[in-house]
Short mmCIF file of C-alpha atoms in Angstrom, two decimals:
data_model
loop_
_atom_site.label_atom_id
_atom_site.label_comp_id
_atom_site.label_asym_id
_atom_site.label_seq_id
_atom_site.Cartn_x
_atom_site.Cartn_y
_atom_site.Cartn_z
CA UNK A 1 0.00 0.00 0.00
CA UNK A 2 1.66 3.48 -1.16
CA UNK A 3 1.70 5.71 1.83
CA UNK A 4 3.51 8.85 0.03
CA UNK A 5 1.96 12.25 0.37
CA UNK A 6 1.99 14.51 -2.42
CA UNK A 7 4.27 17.50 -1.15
CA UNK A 8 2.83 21.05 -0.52
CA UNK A 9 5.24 22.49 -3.00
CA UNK A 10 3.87 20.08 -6.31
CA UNK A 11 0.45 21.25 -4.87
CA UNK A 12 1.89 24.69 -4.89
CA UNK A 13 2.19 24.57 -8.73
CA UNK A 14 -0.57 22.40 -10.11
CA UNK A 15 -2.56 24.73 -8.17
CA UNK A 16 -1.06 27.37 -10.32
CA UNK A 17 -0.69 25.76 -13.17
CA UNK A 18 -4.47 24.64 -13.04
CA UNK A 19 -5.44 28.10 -13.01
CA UNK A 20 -4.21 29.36 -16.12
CA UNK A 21 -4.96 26.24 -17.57
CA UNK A 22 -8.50 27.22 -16.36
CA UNK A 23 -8.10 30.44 -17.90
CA UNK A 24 -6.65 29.25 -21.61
CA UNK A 25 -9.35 27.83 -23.36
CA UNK A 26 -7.01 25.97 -25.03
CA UNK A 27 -7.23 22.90 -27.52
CA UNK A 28 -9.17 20.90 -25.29
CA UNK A 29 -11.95 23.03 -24.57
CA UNK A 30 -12.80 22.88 -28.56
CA UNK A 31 -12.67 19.49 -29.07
CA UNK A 32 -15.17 19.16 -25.72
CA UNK A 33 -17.53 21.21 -27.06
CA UNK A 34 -17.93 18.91 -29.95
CA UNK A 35 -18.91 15.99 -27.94
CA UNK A 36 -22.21 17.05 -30.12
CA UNK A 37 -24.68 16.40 -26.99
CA UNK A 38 -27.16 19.15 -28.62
CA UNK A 39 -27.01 17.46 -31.99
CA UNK A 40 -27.81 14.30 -30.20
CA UNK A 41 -24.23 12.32 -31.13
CA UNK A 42 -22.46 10.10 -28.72
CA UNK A 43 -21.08 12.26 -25.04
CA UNK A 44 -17.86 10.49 -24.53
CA UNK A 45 -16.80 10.40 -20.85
CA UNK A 46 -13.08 10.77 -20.03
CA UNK A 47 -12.43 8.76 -17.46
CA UNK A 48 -8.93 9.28 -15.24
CA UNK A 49 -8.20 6.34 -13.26
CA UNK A 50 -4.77 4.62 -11.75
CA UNK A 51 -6.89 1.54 -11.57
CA UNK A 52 -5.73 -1.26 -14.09
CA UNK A 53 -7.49 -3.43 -16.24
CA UNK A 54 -6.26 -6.76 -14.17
CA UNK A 55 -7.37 -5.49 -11.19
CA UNK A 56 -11.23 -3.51 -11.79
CA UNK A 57 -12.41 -5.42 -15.12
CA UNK A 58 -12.60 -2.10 -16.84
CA UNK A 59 -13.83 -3.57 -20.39
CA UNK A 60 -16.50 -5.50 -18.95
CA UNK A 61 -17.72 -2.90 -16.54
CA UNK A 62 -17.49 -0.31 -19.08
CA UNK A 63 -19.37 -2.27 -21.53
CA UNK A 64 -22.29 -3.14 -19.53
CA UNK A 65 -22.89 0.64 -18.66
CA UNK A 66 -22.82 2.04 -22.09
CA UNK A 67 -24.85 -0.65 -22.75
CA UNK A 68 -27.63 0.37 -20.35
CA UNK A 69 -27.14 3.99 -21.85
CA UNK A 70 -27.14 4.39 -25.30
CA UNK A 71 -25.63 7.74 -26.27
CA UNK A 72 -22.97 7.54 -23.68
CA UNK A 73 -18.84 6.72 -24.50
CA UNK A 74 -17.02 6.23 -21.84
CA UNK A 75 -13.20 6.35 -22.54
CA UNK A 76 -10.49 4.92 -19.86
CA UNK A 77 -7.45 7.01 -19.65
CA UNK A 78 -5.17 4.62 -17.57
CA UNK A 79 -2.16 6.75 -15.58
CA UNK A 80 -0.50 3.76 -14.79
CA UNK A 81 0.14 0.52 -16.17
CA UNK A 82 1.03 -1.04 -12.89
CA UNK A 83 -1.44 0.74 -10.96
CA UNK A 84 1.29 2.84 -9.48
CA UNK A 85 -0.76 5.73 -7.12
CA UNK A 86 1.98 7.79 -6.92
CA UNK A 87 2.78 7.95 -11.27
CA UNK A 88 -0.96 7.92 -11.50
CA UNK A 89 -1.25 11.45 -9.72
CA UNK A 90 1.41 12.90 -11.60
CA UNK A 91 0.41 12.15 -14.99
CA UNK A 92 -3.68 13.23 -13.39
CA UNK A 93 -1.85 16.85 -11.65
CA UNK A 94 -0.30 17.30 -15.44
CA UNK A 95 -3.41 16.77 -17.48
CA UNK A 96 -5.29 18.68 -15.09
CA UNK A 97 -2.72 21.57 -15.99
CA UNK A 98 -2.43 21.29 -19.36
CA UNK A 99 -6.43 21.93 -19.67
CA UNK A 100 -7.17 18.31 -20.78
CA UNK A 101 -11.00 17.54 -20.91
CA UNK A 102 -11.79 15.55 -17.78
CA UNK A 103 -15.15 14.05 -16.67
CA UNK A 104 -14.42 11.63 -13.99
CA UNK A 105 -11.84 11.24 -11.53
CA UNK A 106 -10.71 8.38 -8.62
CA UNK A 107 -8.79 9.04 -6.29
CA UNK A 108 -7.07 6.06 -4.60
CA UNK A 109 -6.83 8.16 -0.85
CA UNK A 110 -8.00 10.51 1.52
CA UNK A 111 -5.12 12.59 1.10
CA UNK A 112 -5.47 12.71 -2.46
CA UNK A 113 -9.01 13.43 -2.57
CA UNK A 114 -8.36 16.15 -0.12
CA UNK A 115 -5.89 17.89 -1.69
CA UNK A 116 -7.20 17.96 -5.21
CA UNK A 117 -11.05 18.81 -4.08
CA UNK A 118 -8.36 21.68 -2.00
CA UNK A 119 -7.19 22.51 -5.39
CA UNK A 120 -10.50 23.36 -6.97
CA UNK A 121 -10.37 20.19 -9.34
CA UNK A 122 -13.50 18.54 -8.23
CA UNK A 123 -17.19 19.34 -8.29
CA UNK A 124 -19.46 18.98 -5.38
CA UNK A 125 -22.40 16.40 -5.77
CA UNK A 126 -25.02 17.49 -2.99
CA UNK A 127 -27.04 18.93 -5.68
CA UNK A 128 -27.44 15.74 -7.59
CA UNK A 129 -26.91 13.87 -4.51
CA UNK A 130 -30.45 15.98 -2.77
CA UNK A 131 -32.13 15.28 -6.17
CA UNK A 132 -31.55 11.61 -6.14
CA UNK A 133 -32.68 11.03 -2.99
CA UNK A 134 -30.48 9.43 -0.69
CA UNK A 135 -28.40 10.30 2.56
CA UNK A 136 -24.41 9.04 1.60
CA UNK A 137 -23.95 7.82 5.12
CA UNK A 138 -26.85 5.27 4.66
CA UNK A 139 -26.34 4.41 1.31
CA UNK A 140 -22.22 3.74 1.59
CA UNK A 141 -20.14 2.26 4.77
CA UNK A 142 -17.20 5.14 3.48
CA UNK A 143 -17.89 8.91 4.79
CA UNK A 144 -16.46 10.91 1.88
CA UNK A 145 -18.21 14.89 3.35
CA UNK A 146 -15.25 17.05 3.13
CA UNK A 147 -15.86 20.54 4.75
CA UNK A 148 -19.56 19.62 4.98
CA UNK A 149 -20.07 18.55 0.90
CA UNK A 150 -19.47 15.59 -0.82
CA UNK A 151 -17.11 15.74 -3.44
CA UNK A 152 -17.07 11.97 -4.13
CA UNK A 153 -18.73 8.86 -4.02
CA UNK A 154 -16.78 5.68 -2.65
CA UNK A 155 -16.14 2.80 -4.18
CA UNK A 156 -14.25 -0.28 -2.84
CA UNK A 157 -14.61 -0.90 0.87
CA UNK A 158 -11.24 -1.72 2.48
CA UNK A 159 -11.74 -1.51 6.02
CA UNK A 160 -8.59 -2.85 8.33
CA UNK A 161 -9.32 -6.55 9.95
CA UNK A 162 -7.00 -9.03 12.29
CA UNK A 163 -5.83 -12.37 10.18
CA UNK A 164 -5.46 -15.39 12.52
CA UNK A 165 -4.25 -18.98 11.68
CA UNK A 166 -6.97 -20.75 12.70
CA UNK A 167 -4.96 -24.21 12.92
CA UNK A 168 -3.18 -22.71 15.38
CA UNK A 169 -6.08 -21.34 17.44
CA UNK A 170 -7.52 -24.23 16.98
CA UNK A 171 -4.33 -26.11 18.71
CA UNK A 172 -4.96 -23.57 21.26
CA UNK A 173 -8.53 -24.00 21.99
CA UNK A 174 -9.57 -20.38 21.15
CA UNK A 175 -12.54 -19.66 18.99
CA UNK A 176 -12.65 -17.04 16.13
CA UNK A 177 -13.76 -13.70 17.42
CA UNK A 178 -17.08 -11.97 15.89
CA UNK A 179 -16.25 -9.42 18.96
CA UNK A 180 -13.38 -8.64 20.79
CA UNK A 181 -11.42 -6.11 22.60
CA UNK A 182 -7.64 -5.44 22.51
CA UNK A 183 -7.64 -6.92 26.10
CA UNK A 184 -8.72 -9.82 24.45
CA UNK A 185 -6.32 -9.78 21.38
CA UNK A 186 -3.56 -9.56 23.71
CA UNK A 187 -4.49 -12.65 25.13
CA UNK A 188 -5.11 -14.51 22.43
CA UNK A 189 -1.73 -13.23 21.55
CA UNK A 190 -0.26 -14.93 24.37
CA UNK A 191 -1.76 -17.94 24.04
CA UNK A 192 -0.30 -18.47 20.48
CA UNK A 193 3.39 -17.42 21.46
CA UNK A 194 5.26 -20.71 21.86
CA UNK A 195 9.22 -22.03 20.92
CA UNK A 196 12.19 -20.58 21.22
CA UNK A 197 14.67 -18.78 19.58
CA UNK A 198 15.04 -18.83 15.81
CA UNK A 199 11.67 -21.73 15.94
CA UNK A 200 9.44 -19.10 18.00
CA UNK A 201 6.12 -18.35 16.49
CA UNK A 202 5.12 -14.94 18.22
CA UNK A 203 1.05 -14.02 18.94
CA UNK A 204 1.51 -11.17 16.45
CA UNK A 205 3.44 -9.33 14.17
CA UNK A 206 3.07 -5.27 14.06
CA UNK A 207 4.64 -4.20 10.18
CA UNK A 208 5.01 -0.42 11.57
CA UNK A 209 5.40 2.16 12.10
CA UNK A 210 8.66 2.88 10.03
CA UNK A 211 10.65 5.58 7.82
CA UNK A 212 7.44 7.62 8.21
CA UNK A 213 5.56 4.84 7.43
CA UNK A 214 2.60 2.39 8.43
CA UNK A 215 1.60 4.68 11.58
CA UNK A 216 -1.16 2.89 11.95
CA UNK A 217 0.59 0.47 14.19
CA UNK A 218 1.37 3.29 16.43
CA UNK A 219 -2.30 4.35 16.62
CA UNK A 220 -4.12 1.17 16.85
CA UNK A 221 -6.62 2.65 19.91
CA UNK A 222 -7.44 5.21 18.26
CA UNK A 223 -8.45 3.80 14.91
CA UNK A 224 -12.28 1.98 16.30
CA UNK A 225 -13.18 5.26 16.81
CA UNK A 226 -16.17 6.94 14.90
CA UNK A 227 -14.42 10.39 14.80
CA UNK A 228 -11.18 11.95 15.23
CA UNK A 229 -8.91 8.50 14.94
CA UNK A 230 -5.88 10.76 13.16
CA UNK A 231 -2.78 12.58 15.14
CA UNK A 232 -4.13 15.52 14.01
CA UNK A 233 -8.54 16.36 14.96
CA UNK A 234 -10.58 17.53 11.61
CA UNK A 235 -10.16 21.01 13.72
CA UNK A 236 -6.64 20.93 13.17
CA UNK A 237 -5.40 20.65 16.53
CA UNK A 238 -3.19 18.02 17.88
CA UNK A 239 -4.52 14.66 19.12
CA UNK A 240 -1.73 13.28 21.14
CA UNK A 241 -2.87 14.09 24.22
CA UNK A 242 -6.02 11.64 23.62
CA UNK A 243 -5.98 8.80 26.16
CA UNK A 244 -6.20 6.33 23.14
CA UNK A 245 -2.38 7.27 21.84
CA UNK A 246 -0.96 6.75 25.38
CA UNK A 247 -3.39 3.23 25.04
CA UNK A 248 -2.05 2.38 21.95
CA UNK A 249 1.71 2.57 22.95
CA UNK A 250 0.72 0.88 26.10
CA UNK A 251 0.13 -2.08 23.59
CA UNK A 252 2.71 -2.35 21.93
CA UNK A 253 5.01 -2.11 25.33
CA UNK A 254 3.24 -4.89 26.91
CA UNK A 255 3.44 -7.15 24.14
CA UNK A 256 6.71 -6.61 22.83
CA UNK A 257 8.09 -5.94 26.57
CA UNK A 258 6.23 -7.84 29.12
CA UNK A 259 4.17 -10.24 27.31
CA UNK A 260 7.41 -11.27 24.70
CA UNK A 261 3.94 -11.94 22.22
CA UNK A 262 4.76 -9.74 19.44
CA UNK A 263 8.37 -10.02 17.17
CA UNK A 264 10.47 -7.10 18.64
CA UNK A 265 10.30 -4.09 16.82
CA UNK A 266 14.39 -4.28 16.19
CA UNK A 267 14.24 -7.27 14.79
CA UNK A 268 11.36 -6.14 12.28
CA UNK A 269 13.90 -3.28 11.37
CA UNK A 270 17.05 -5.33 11.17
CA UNK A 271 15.64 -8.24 9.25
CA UNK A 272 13.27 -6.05 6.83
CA UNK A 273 10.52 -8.47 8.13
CA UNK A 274 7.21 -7.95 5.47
CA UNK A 275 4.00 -9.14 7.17
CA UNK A 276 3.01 -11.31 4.54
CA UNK A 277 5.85 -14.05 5.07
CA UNK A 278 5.80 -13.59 8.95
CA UNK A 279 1.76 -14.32 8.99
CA UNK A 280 2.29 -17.36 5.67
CA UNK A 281 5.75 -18.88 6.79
CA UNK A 282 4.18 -19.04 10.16
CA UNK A 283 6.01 -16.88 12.56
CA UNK A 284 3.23 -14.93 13.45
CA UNK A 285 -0.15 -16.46 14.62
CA UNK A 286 -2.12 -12.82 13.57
CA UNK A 287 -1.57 -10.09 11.81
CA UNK A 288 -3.79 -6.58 11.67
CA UNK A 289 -3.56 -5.48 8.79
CA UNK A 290 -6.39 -4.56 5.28
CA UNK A 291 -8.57 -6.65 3.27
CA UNK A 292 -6.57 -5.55 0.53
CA UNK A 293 -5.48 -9.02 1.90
CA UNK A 294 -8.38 -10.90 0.31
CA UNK A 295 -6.60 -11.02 -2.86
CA UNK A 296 -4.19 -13.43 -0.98
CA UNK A 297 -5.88 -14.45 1.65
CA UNK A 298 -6.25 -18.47 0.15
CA UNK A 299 -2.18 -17.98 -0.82
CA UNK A 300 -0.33 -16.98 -3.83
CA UNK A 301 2.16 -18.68 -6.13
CA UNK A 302 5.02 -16.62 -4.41
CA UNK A 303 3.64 -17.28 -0.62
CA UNK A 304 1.49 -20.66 -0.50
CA UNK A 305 -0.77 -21.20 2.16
CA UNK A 306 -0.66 -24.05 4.56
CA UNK A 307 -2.69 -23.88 7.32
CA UNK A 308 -6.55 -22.75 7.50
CA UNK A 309 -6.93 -18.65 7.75
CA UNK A 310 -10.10 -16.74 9.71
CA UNK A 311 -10.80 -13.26 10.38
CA UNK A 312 -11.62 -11.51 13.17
CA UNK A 313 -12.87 -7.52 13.16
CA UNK A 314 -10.58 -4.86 14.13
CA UNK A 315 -10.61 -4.35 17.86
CA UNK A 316 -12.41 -2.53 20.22
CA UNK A 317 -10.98 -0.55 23.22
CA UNK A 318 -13.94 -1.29 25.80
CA UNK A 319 -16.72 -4.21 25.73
CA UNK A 320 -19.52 -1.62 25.54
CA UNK A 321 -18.09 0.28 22.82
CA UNK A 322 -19.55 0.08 19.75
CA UNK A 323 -18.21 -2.70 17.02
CA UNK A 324 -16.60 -2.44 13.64
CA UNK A 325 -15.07 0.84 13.30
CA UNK A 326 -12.00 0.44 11.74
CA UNK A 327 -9.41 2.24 9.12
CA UNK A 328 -11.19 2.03 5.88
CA UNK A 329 -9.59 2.18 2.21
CA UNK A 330 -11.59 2.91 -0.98
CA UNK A 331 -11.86 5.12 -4.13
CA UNK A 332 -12.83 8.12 -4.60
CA UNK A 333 -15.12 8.41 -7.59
CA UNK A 334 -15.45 12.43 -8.43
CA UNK A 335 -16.95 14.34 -11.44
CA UNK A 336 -14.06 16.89 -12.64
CA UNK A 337 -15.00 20.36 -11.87
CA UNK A 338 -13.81 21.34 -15.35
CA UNK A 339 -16.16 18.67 -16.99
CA UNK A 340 -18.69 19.48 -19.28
CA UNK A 341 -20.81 16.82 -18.90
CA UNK A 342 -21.13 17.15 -15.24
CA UNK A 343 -24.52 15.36 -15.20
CA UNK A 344 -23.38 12.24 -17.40
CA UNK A 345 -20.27 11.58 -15.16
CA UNK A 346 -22.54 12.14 -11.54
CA UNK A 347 -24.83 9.43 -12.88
CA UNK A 348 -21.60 6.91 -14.29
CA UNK A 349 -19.75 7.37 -10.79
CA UNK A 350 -23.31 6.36 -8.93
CA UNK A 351 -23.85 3.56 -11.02
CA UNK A 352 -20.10 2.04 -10.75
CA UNK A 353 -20.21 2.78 -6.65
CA UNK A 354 -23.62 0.60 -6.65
CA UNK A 355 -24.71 -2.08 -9.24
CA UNK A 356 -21.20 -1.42 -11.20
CA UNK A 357 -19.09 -2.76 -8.69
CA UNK A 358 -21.21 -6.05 -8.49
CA UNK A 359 -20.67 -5.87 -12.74
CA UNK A 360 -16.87 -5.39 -11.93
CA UNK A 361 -16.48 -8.35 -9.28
CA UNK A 362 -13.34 -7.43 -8.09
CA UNK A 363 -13.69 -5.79 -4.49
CA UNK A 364 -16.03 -5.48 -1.88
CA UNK A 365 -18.56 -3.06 -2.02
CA UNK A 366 -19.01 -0.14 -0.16
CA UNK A 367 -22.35 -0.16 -1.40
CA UNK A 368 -24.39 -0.90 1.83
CA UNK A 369 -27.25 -2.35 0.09
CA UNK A 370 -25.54 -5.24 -1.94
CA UNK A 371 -27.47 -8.37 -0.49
CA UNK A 372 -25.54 -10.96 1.58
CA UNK A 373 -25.49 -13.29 -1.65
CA UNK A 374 -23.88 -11.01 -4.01
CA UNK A 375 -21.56 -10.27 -1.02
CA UNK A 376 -20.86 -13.95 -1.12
CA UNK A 377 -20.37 -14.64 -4.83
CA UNK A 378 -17.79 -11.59 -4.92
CA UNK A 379 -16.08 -13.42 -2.08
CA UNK A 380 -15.46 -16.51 -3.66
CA UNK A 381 -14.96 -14.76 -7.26
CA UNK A 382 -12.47 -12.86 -5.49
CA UNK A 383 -10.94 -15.76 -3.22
CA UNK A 384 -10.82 -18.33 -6.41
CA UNK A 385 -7.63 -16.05 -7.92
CA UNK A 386 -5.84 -17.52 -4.85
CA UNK A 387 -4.66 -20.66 -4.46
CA UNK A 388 -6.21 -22.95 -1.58
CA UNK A 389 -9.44 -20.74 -1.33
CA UNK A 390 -10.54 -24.05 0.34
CA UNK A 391 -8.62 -23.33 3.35
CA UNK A 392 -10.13 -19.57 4.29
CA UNK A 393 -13.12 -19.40 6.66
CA UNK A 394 -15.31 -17.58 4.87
CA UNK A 395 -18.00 -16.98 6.97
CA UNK A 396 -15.61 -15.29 9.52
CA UNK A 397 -14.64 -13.24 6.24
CA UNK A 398 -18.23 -12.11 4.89
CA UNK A 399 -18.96 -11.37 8.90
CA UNK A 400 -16.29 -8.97 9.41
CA UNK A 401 -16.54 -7.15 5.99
CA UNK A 402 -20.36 -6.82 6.56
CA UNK A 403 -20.63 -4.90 9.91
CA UNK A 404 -17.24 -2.90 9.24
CA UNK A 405 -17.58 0.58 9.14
CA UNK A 406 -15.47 3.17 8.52
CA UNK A 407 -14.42 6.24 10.79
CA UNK A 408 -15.18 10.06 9.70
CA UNK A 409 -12.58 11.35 7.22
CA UNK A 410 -10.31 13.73 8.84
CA UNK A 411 -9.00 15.67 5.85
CA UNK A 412 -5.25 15.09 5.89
CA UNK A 413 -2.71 18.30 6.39
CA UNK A 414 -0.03 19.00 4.22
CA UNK A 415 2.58 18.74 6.49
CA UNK A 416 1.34 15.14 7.32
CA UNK A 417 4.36 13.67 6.89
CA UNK A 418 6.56 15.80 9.38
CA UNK A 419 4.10 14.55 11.95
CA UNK A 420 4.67 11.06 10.72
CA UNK A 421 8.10 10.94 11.33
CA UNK A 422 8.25 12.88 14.47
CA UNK A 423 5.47 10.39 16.14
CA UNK A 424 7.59 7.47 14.60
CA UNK A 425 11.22 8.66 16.03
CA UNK A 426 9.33 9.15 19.07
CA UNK A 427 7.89 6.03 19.58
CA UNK A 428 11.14 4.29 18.21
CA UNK A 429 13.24 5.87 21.54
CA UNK A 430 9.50 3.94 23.98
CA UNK A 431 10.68 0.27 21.89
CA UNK A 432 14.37 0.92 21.83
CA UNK A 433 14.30 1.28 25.76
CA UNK A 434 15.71 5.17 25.58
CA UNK A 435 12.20 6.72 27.24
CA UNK A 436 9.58 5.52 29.10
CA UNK A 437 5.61 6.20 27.70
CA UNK A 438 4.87 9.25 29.93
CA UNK A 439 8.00 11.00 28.04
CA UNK A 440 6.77 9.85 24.81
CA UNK A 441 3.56 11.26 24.95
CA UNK A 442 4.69 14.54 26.23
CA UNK A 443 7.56 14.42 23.64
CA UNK A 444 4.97 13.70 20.53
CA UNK A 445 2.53 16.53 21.57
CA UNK A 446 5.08 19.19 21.87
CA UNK A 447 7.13 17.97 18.26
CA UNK A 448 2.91 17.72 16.74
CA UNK A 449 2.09 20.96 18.47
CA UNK A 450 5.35 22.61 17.20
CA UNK A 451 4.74 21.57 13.27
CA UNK A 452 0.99 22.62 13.31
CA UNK A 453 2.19 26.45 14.98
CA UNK A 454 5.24 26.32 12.28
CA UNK A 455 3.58 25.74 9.45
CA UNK A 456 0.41 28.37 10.46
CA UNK A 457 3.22 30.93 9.35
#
């Protein structure tokens, strides 16, 4: 999963570039205008997407809506052929500047989103949204308001789960977990540590944080949380003094530390440990981590599967708090503000967010009315690209993904990765044994507090 962030300066200058390209009425305006809708010819949709054809079906999605609705052309403009986020946004900042004709856009992040819908490139949809009918929070499991609008509709549904080998829980006597508390997964981690030396198998494995990196694993109490689950609030104001990042290193210390049921944080360093091999080779008996995972999840030619997998929901902090929330992933499906046929591409993205993503087969929906069945042929479309799909419980997979949801979007800052690293040298002195948690807390407020006041300049 790329975790980059576009820099503030590259924003600086599409921003400016996009305006005079907004101002041109160059080349591309003309041939937009003869998309002949008035004379009753063919409206072509232009179609930005990183997305490749291997993994969202394009030709047979695309088929089957311009099939539905005659008149209508949509054209995929593929940014990169190996579905590279990072290219993709380059190549979508540079045709944004050049004044290319754009209808639709997808954004693979929040950050992305964000920043571009910052940058004036993408229409808001209440209008059509109010017209159609339907609240977005009851419709979708993905918030996508941004400064009270919606700029996008969401498509995939992501959200962040625990793997477990269930031939070792069952060894252990544990059952899978429908619902379950960290004070739980931390004893369920226990219970699966066992060997020695170079043959132990830890409880867990925690792939982060690192270089910047994977900070979810430095904020896993936070993340259940309906609102606010970021370092920084949507007000823009720190969050380290929440009790839930002092929890959430309080995890990690205990496991790594006391409990000695999670592979020490030097030795994920050191080794360049990847999660995949540590949860397939066996040397860790659960993993949290994404369903991007379901791609995988019955093993792949270069990491076979040999024991039976389940899945469990992400964690809660307390019994009585409500279940499910987790860190979600999707797309962002957006109508270009500079499109033309603003109308044509708010009706494609609703159609390939709802019955289009059932068409596409490829990911879960985060359509929250596709029926448990279609849920369940999606699964097993999805899990027969593995190898043993056999060997995956899932049950324990359609429960999680169905009563995920997926915390309020705090739009990301600019300067999000300067907080990233400060929280991650932070917490690297906590593991390392150079401060205790108390210090670390204190330490990460005043470094968060310091880059939000220095870059209010």
């Amino acid at each position: 999963m790329n975790k980059k962030k576009v820099g503030a300066g590259v924003l600086t200058s599409v921003m400016a570039l996009g305006v005079l390209a907004g101002c041109g009425g160059g080349a591309g305006d003309q041939k937009g205008a003869q998309g002949g809708d008035a004379a009753g010819k063919t409206t072509e949709l232009r179609f930005y997407t990183y997305g490749t054809e291997a993994n969202y079906n394009w030709k047979k999605t695309i088929a089957a809506y311009e099939e539905q609705n005659p008149g209508i052309k949509v054209n995929v403009i593929g940014l990169s052929e190996k579905g590279d986020t990072q290219e993709a946004l380059k190549k979508l900042d540079l045709a944004a500047a050049s004044g290319e004709d754009m209808d639709v856009l997808m954004f693979s992040d929040a950050a992305s989103y964000a920043q571009r819908v910052a940058l004036g490139m993408v229409a808001p949809l209440d209008d059509y949204i109010t017209k159609d009918g339907y609240k977005v929070d009851q419709e979708y499991k993905v918030d996508t308001k941004l400064n009270g609008k919606y700029y996008a509709l969401p498509g995939k549904f992501n959200p962040w789960y625990v793997l477990l080998n269930k031939t070792m829980l069952d060894a252990a006597g544990l059952k899978v977990p429908t619902d379950w508390t960290w004070d739980d997964f931390m004893d369920y981690a226990k219970k699966m540590t066992q060997g020695e030396g170079a043959n132990k198998v830890y409880g867990t494995y925690f792939h982060g944080p690192q270089n910047g990196g994977w900070l979810d694993y430095a904020k896993l109490a936070m993340e259940n949380q309906a609102e606010n689950p970021e370092f920084i609030k949507a007000d823009g104001t720190s969050n380290m003094d929440s009790p839930l990042f002092k929890k959430s290193l309080e995890i990690r210390v205990k496991m790594e530390k006391e409990d000695k049921s999670a592979t020490p944080y030097a030795d994920m360093l050191s080794q360049k440990l990847n999660y995949r091999t540590q949860f397939f080779n066996q040397k860790a008996a659960m993993i949290v981590t994404g369903s991007w995972m379901n791609t995988e999840l019955g093993g792949t030619e270069q990491v076979p599967l040999n024991f039976n997998v389940a899945v469990a929901p992400f964690p809660k902090n307390n019994p009585g708090d409500p279940s499910g929330y987790a860190t979600v992933t999707t797309d962002y499906m957006s109508v270009a503000a500079a499109s033309k046929h603003k109308d044509e591409a708010y009706k494609f993205i609703r159609w390939l967010t709802t019955d289009g993503q059932l068409v596409q087969g490829k990911n879960v929906p985060s359509w929250s009315k596709v029926k448990q069945e279609d849920l369940g042929k999606i699964i097993d479309t999805i899990l027969s690209g593995t190898k043993n799909p056999e060997k995956v419980d899932k049950a324990s997979l359609i429960s999680v993904l169905t009563n995920a949801k997926s915390s309020a979007i705090v739009p990301p800052v600019s300067y999000q990765a300067e907080v990233y690293k400060a929280v991650n040298e932070e917490f690297e002195k906590l593991i390392l044994g150079k401060q205790d948690i108390d210090t670390t807390v204190k330490a990460s407020q005043e470094r968060v507090n310091s880059i939000i006041a220095s870059n209010k300049k």
